[in-house]
Short mmCIF file of C-alpha atoms in Angstrom, two decimals:
data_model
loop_
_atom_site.label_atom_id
_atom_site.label_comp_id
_atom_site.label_asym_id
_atom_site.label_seq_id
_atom_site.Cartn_x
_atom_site.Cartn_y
_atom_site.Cartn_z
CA UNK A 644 0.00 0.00 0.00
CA UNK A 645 1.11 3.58 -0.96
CA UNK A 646 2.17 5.45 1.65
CA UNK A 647 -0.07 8.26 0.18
CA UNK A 648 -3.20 6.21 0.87
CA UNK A 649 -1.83 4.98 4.21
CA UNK A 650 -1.88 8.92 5.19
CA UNK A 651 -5.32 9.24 3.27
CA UNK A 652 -7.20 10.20 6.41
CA UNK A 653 -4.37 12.78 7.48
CA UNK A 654 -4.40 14.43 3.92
CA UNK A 655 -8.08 14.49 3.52
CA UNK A 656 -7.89 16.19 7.47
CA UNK A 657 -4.95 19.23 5.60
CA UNK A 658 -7.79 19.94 2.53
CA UNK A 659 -10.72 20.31 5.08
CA UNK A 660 -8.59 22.60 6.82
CA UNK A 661 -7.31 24.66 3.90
CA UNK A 662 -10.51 24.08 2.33
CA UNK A 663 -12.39 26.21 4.71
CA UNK A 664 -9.82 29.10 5.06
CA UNK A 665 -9.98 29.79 1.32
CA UNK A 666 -13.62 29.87 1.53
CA UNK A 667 -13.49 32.47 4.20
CA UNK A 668 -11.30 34.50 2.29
CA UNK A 669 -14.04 34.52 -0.33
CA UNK A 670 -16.88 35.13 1.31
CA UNK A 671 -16.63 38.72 1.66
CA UNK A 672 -16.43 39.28 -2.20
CA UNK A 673 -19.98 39.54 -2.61
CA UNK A 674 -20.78 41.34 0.91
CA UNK A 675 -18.74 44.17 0.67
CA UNK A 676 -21.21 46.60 -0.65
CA UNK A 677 -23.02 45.99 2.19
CA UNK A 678 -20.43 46.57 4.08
CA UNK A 679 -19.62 49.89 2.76
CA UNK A 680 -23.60 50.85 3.19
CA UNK A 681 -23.60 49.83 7.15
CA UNK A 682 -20.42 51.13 8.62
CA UNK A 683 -20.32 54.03 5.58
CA UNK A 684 -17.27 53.30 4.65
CA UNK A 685 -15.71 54.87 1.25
CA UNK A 686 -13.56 52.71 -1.56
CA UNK A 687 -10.48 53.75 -0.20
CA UNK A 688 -11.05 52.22 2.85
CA UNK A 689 -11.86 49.04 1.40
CA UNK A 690 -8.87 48.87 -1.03
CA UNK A 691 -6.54 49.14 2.46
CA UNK A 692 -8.86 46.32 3.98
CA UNK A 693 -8.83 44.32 1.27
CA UNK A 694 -4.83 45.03 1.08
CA UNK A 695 -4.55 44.70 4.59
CA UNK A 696 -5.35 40.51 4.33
CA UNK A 697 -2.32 39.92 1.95
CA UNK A 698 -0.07 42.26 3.47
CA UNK A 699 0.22 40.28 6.54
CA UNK A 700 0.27 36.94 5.05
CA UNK A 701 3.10 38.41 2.80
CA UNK A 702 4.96 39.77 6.16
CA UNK A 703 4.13 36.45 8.10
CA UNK A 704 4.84 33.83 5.61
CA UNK A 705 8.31 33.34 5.85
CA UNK A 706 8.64 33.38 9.83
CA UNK A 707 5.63 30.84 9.59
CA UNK A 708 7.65 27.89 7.62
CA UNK A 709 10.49 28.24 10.12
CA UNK A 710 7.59 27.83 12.68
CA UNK A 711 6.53 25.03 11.35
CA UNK A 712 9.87 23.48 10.91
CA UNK A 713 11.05 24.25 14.71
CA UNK A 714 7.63 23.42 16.63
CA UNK A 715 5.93 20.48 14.34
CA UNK A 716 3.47 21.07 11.55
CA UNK A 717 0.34 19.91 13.76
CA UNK A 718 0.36 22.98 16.27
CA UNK A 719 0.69 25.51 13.90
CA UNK A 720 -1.66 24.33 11.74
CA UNK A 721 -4.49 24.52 15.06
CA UNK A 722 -2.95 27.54 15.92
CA UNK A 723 -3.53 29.13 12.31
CA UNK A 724 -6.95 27.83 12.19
CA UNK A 725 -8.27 28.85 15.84
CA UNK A 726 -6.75 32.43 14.60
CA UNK A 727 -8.81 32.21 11.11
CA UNK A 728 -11.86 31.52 13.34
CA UNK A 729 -11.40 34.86 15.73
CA UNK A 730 -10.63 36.76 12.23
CA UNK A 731 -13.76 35.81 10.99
CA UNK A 732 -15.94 36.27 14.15
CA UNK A 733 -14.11 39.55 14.39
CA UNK A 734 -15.32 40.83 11.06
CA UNK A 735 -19.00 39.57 11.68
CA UNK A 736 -19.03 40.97 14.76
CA UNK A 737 -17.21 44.64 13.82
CA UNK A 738 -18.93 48.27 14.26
CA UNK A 739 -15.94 49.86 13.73
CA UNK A 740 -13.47 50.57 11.25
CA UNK A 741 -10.49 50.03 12.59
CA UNK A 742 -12.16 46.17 14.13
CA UNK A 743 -12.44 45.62 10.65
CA UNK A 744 -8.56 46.01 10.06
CA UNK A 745 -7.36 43.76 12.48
CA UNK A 746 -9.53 41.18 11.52
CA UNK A 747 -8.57 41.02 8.16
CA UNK A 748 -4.93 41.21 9.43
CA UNK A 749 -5.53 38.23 11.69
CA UNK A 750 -6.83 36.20 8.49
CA UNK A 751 -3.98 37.06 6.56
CA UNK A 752 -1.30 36.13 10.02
CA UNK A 753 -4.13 32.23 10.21
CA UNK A 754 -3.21 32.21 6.26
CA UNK A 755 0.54 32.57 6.60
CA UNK A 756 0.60 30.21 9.60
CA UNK A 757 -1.48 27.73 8.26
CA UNK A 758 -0.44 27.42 4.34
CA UNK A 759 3.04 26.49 4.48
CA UNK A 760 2.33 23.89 7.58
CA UNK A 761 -0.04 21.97 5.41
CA UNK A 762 2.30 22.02 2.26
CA UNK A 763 5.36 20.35 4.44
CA UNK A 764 3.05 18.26 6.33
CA UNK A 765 1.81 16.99 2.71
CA UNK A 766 5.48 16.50 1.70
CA UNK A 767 6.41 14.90 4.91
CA UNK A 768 4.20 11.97 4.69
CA UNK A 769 4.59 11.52 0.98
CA UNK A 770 7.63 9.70 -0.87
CA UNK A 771 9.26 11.65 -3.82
CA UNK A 772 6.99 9.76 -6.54
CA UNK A 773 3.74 11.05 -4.72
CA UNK A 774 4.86 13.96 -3.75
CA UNK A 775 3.04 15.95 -6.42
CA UNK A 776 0.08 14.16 -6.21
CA UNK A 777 -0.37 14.77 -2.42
CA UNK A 778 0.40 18.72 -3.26
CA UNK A 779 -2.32 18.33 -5.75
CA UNK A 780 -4.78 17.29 -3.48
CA UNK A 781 -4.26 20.35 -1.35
CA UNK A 782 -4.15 22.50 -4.05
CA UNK A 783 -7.32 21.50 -5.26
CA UNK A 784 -9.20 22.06 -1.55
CA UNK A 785 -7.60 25.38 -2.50
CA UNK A 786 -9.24 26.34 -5.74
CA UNK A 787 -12.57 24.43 -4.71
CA UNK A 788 -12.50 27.48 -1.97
CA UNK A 789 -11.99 30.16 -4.07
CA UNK A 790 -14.67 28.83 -6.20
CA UNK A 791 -17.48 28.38 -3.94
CA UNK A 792 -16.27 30.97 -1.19
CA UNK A 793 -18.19 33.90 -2.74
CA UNK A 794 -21.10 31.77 -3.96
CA UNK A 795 -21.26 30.27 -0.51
CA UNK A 796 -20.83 34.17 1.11
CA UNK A 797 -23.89 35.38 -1.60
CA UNK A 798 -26.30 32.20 0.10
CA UNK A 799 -26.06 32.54 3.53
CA UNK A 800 -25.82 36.20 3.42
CA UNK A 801 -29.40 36.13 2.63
CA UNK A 802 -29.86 35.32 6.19
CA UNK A 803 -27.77 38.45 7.43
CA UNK A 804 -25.13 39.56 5.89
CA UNK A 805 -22.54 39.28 9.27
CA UNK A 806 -24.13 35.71 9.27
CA UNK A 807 -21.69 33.96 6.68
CA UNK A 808 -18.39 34.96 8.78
CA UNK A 809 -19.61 33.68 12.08
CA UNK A 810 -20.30 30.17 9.78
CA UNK A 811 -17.34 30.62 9.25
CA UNK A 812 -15.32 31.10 12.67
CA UNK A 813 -17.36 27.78 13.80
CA UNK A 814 -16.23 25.82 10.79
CA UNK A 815 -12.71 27.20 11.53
CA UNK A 816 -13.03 26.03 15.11
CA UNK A 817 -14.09 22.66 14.23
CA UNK A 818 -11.34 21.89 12.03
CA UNK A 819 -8.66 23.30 14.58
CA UNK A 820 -10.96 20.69 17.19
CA UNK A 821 -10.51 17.67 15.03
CA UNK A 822 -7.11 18.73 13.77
CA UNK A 823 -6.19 18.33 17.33
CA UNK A 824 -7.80 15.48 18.13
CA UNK A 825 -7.57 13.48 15.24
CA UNK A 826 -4.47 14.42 13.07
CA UNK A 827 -1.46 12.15 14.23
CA UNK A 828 2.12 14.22 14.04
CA UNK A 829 3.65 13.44 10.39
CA UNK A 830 6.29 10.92 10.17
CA UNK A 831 8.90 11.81 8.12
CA UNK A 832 9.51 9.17 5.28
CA UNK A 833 12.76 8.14 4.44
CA UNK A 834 13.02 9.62 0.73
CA UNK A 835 10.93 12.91 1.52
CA UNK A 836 13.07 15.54 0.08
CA UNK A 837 12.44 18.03 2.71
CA UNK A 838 10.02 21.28 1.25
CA UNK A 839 12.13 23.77 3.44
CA UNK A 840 15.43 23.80 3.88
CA UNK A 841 18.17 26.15 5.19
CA UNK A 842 20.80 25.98 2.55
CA UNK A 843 20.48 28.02 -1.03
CA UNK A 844 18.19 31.31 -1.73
CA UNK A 845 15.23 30.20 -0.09
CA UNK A 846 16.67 30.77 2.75
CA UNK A 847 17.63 34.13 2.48
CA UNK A 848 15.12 36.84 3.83
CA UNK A 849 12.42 37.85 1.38
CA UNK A 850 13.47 41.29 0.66
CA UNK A 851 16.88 39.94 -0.65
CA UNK A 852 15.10 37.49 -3.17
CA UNK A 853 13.10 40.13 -4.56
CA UNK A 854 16.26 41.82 -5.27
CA UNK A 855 18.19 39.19 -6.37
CA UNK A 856 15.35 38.02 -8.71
CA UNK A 857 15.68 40.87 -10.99
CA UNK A 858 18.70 38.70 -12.51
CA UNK A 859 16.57 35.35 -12.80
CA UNK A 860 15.92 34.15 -16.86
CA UNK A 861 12.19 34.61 -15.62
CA UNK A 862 12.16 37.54 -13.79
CA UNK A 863 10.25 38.89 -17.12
CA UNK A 864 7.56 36.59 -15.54
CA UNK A 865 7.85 37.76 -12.49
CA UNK A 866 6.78 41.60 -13.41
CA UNK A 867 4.20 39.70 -15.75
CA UNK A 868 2.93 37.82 -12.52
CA UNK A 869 2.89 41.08 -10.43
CA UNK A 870 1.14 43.49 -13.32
CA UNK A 871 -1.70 40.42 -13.92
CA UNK A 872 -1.81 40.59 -9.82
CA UNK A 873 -2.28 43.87 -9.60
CA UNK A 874 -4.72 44.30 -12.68
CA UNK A 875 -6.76 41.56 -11.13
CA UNK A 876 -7.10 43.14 -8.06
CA UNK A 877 -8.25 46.65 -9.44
CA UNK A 878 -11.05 44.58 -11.08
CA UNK A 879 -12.30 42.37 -8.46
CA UNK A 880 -11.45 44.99 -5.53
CA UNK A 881 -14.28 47.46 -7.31
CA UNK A 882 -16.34 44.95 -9.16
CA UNK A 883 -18.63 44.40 -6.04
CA UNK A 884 -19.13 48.20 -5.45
CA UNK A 885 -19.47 48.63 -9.47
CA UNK A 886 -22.48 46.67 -10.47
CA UNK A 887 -24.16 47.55 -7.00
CA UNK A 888 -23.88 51.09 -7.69
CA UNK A 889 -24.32 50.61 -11.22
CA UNK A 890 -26.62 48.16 -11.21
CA UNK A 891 -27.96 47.91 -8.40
CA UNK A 892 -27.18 43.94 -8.56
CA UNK A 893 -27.76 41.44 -5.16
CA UNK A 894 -25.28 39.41 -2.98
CA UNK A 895 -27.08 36.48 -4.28
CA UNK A 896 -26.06 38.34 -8.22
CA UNK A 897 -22.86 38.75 -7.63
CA UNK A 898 -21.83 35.76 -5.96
CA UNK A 899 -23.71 33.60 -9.41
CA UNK A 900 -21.21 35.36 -11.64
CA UNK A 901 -17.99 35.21 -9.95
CA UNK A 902 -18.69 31.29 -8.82
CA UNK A 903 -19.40 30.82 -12.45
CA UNK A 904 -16.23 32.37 -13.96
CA UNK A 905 -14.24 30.37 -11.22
CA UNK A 906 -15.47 27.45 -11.88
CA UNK A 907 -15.26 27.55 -15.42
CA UNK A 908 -11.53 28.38 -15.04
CA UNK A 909 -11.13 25.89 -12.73
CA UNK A 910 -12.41 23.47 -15.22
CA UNK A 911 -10.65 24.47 -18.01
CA UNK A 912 -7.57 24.04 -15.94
CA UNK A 913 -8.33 20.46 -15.27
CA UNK A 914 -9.28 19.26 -18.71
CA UNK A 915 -7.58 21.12 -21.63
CA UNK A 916 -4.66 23.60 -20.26
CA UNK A 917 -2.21 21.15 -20.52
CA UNK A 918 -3.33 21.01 -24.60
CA UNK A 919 -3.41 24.57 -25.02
CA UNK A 920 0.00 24.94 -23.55
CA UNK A 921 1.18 22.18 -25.91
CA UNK A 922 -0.49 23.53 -28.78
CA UNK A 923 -0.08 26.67 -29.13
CA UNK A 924 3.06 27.47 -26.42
CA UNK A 925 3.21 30.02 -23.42
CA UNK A 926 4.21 32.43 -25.19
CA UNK A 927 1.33 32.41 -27.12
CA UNK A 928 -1.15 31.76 -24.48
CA UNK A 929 0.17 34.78 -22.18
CA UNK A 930 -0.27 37.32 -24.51
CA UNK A 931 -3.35 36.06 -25.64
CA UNK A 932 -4.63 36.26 -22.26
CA UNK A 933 -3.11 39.69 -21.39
CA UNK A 934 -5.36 41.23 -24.39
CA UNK A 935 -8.48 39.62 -23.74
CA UNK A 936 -8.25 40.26 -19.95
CA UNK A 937 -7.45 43.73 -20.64
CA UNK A 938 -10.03 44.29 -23.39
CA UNK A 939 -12.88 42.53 -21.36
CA UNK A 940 -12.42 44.61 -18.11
CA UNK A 941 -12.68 47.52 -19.79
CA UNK A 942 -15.28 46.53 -22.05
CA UNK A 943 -17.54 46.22 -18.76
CA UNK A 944 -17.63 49.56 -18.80
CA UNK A 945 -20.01 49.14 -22.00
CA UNK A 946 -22.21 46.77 -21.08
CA UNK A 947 -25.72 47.15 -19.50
CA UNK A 948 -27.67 44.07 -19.33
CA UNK A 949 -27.22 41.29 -17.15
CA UNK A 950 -26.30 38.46 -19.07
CA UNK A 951 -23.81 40.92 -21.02
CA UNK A 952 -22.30 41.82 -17.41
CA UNK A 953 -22.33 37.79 -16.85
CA UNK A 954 -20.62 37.12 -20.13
CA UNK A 955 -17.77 39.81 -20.08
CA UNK A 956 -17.35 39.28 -16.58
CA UNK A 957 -16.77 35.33 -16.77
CA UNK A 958 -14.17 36.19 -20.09
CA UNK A 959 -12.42 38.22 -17.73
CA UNK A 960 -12.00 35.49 -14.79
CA UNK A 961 -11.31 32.87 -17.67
CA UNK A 962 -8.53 34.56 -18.81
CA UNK A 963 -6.89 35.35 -15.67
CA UNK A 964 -7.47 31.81 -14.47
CA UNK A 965 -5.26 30.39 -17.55
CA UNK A 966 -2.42 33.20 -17.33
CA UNK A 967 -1.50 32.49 -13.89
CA UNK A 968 -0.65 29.01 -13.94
CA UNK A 969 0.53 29.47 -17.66
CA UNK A 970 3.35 31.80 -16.31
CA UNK A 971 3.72 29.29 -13.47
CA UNK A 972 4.45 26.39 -15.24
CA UNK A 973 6.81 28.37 -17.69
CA UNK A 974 8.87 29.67 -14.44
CA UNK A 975 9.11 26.23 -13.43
CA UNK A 976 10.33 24.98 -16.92
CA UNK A 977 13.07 27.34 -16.82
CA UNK A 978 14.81 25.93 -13.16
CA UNK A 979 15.61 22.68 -12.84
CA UNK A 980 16.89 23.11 -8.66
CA UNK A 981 15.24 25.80 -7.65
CA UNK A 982 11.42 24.89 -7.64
CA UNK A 983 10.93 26.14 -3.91
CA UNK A 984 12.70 29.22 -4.58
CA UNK A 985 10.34 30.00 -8.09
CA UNK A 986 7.84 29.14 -6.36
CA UNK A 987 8.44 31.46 -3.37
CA UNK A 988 9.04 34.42 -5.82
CA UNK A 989 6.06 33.24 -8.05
CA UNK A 990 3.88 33.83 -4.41
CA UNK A 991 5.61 36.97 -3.63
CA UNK A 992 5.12 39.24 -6.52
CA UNK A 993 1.31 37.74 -6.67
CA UNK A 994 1.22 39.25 -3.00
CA UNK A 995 2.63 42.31 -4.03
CA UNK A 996 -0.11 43.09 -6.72
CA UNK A 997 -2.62 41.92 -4.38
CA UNK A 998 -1.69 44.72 -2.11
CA UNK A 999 -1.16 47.38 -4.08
CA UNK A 1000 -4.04 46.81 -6.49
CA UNK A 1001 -6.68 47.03 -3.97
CA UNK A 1002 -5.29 50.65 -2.45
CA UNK A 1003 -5.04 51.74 -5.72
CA UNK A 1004 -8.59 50.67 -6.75
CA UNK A 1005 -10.52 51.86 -3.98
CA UNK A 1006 -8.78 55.44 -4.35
CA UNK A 1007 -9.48 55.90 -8.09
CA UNK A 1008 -13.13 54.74 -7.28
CA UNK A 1009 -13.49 57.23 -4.64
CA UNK A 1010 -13.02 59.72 -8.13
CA UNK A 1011 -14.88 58.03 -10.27
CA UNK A 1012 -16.37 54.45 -10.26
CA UNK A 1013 -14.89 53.92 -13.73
CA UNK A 1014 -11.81 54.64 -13.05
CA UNK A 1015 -10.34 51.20 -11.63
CA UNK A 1016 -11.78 49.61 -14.77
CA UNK A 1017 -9.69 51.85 -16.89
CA UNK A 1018 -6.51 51.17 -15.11
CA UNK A 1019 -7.27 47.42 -14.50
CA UNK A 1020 -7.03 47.44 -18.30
CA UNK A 1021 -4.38 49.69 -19.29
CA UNK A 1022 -1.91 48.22 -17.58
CA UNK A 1023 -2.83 45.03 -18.57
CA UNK A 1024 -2.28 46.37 -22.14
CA UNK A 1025 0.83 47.99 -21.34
CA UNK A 1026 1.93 44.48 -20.28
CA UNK A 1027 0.93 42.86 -23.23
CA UNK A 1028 2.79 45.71 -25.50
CA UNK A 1029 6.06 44.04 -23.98
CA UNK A 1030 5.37 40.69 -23.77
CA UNK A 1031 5.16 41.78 -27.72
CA UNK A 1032 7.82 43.42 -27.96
CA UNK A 1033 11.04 41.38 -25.60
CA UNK A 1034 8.25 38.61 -24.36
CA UNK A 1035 9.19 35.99 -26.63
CA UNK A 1036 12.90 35.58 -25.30
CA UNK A 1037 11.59 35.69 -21.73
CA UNK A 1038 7.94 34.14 -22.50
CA UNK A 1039 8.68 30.77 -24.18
CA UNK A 1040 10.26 27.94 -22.34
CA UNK A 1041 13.95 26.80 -23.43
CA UNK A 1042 12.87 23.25 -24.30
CA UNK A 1043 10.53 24.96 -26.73
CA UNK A 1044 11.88 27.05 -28.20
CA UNK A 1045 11.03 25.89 -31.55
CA UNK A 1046 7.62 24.99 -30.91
CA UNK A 1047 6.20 28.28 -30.08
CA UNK A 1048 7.72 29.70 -33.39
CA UNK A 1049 4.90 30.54 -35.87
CA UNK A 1050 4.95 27.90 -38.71
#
């Protein structure tokens, strides 16, 4: 017997887990206008709050893996997950501003703790061979969050709209309960290359791999990875506020489109990515991506009917949902011993956009509601202009070259 389906208990116990953080992280997607209404709060404001989330889980990340390495994987992940649950009660339960802040920094510090614990735990109890297929199974608790966390916030917030986050602290609770009760300390198997180690660039503080990535073969990525980040975030930061104002759209509307342009991306990833990154190349895909992503957002600014919001709306998530692991699997194609490290970066500069979109956005919509849109889709032109013009050097993966070449 595999010692992946020895562990299967243990790894289905890390996906509940991580399952029901990323579903807490998007449940407030479709709330926020509410939000806004109740405590009168102004776009701004929620750009910082939304910031405020990855900011912390930026700052915390790195001390968290060497927390998990020096006290066991098992207490940080409870620890992570009974602070989730307070962030979450926290938000439900906020009539202030400033409550509001350190909630959503507490999610991002449960995030940080609990995300790289799971990941080593997952390595720890997996042999080489499996290895990737034990990481897949977390990742995909992951996306299944993301997809149903703001279809799942739209639902119950029909019963109150503070109700989904204390759902949410339980739920956290329960899984730090049976985490601690059930999950058995990993056991290290004897060919587990570790997934932290103190030797090489990973282990050099964060600030001083963001500077010494500028002289990686993909740092071209890299900016790519941060500029798709950040456009993202201007979009879905405002896009909540947007078609309420606008439109005067639900929870309940909301969360139907952006569970349906998640899942769709999901399942494109799943069934034909692979193909289309054989096909056509990444080179092709990313820019391909970059204009439609950037050409959708801002034609949302056009549209006025519902189904037209639906369809540009889901385009826009579809897009995004292929770039990102497009430019993820090209990073990895171009290291061969430095996976953790690529990967580290490839988290990084995401967090980076996801902060500084969000401020951003809620500024410009402060001027003008339209505003975010534009510059959600600018730069995501800009940033296909030079993956035109130097992209295919940096864009295209060294063992295929040829391939991506137009015939």
């Amino acid at each position: 017997m595999s010692l992946l389906l020895r562990n299967r208990g243990s790894i289905l116990l890390l996906m509940i887990n991580i399952f029901i953080v990323f579903v807490g992280i998007g449940l407030v997607i479709p709330i926020l206008p509410k939000y806004m209404e109740l405590l009168h709060i102004n776009g701004k404001t929620i750009g910082w709050m939304v910031a405020t989330f990855s900011l912390t889980q930026l700052i915390f990340s790195p001390v968290a893996g060497r927390l998990s390495d020096q006290y066991g994987r098992k207490p940080i992940i409870v620890i992570g997950m009974l602070i989730f649950a307070i962030s979450e009660w926290m938000f439900g339960a906020s009539n202030t501003v400033w409550l509001l802040f350190v909630a959503r920094a507490l999610g991002g510090v449960g995030a940080a703790l609990i995300m790289p614990a799971v990941l080593a735990y997952a390595a720890d109890v997996t042999t080489q061979k499996e290895r990737a297929q034990g990481i897949g199974f977390i990742n995909a608790a992951i996306t299944t969050g993301f997809i149903i966390g703001p279809g799942i916030g739209g639902i119950v917030a029909q019963f109150g709209v503070r109700v989904p986050f204390y759902c949410a602290a339980v739920a956290g609770l329960l899984a730090a309960a049976i985490t601690f009760f059930l999950l058995p300390n990993p056991v290290k198997v004897e060919d587990a290359a570790p997934m932290h180690h103190n030797q090489g660039k990973e282990s050099l503080p964060l600030w001083r791999q963001l500077v010494m990535s500028v002289k990686e073969p993909y740092f071209f990525s890299l900016i790519i990875i941060f500029i798709a980040s950040f456009g993202l975030a201007n979009f879905e930061t405002v896009f909540t506020l947007f078609v309420d104002e606008k439109f005067g759209f639900s929870t309940l509307d909301i969360a139907y489109i952006i569970t349906f342009g998640s899942i769709a991306g999901a399942v494109v990833q799943a069934t034909i990515f692979g193909q289309l990154l054989n096909t056509f190349g990444e080179y092709r895909v990313i820019t391909t991506c970059l204009l439609g992503a950037a050409c959708f957002i801002v034609l949302t600014l056009f549209v006025h009917k519902y189904w037209l919001i639906f369809a540009v709306t889901f385009l826009v998530f579809l897009a995004m949902d292929i770039l990102r692991p497009a430019l993820g699997t090209l990073m990895t194609k171009m290291t061969t011993n430095q996976q953790g490290y690529v990967a580290g970066l490839n988290s990084a500069y995401t967090s980076l956009g996801n902060i500084a979109g969000p401020i951003i956005a809620g500024s410009l919509y402060d001027i003008n509601i339209d505003y975010p849109y534009w510059m959600a889709g600018g730069v995501l032109f800009i940033c296909f202009l030079l993956a035109l013009a130097t992209g295919k050097k940096y864009l295209t993966a060294p063992n295929q070259a040829n391939h991506a070449e137009p015939r």
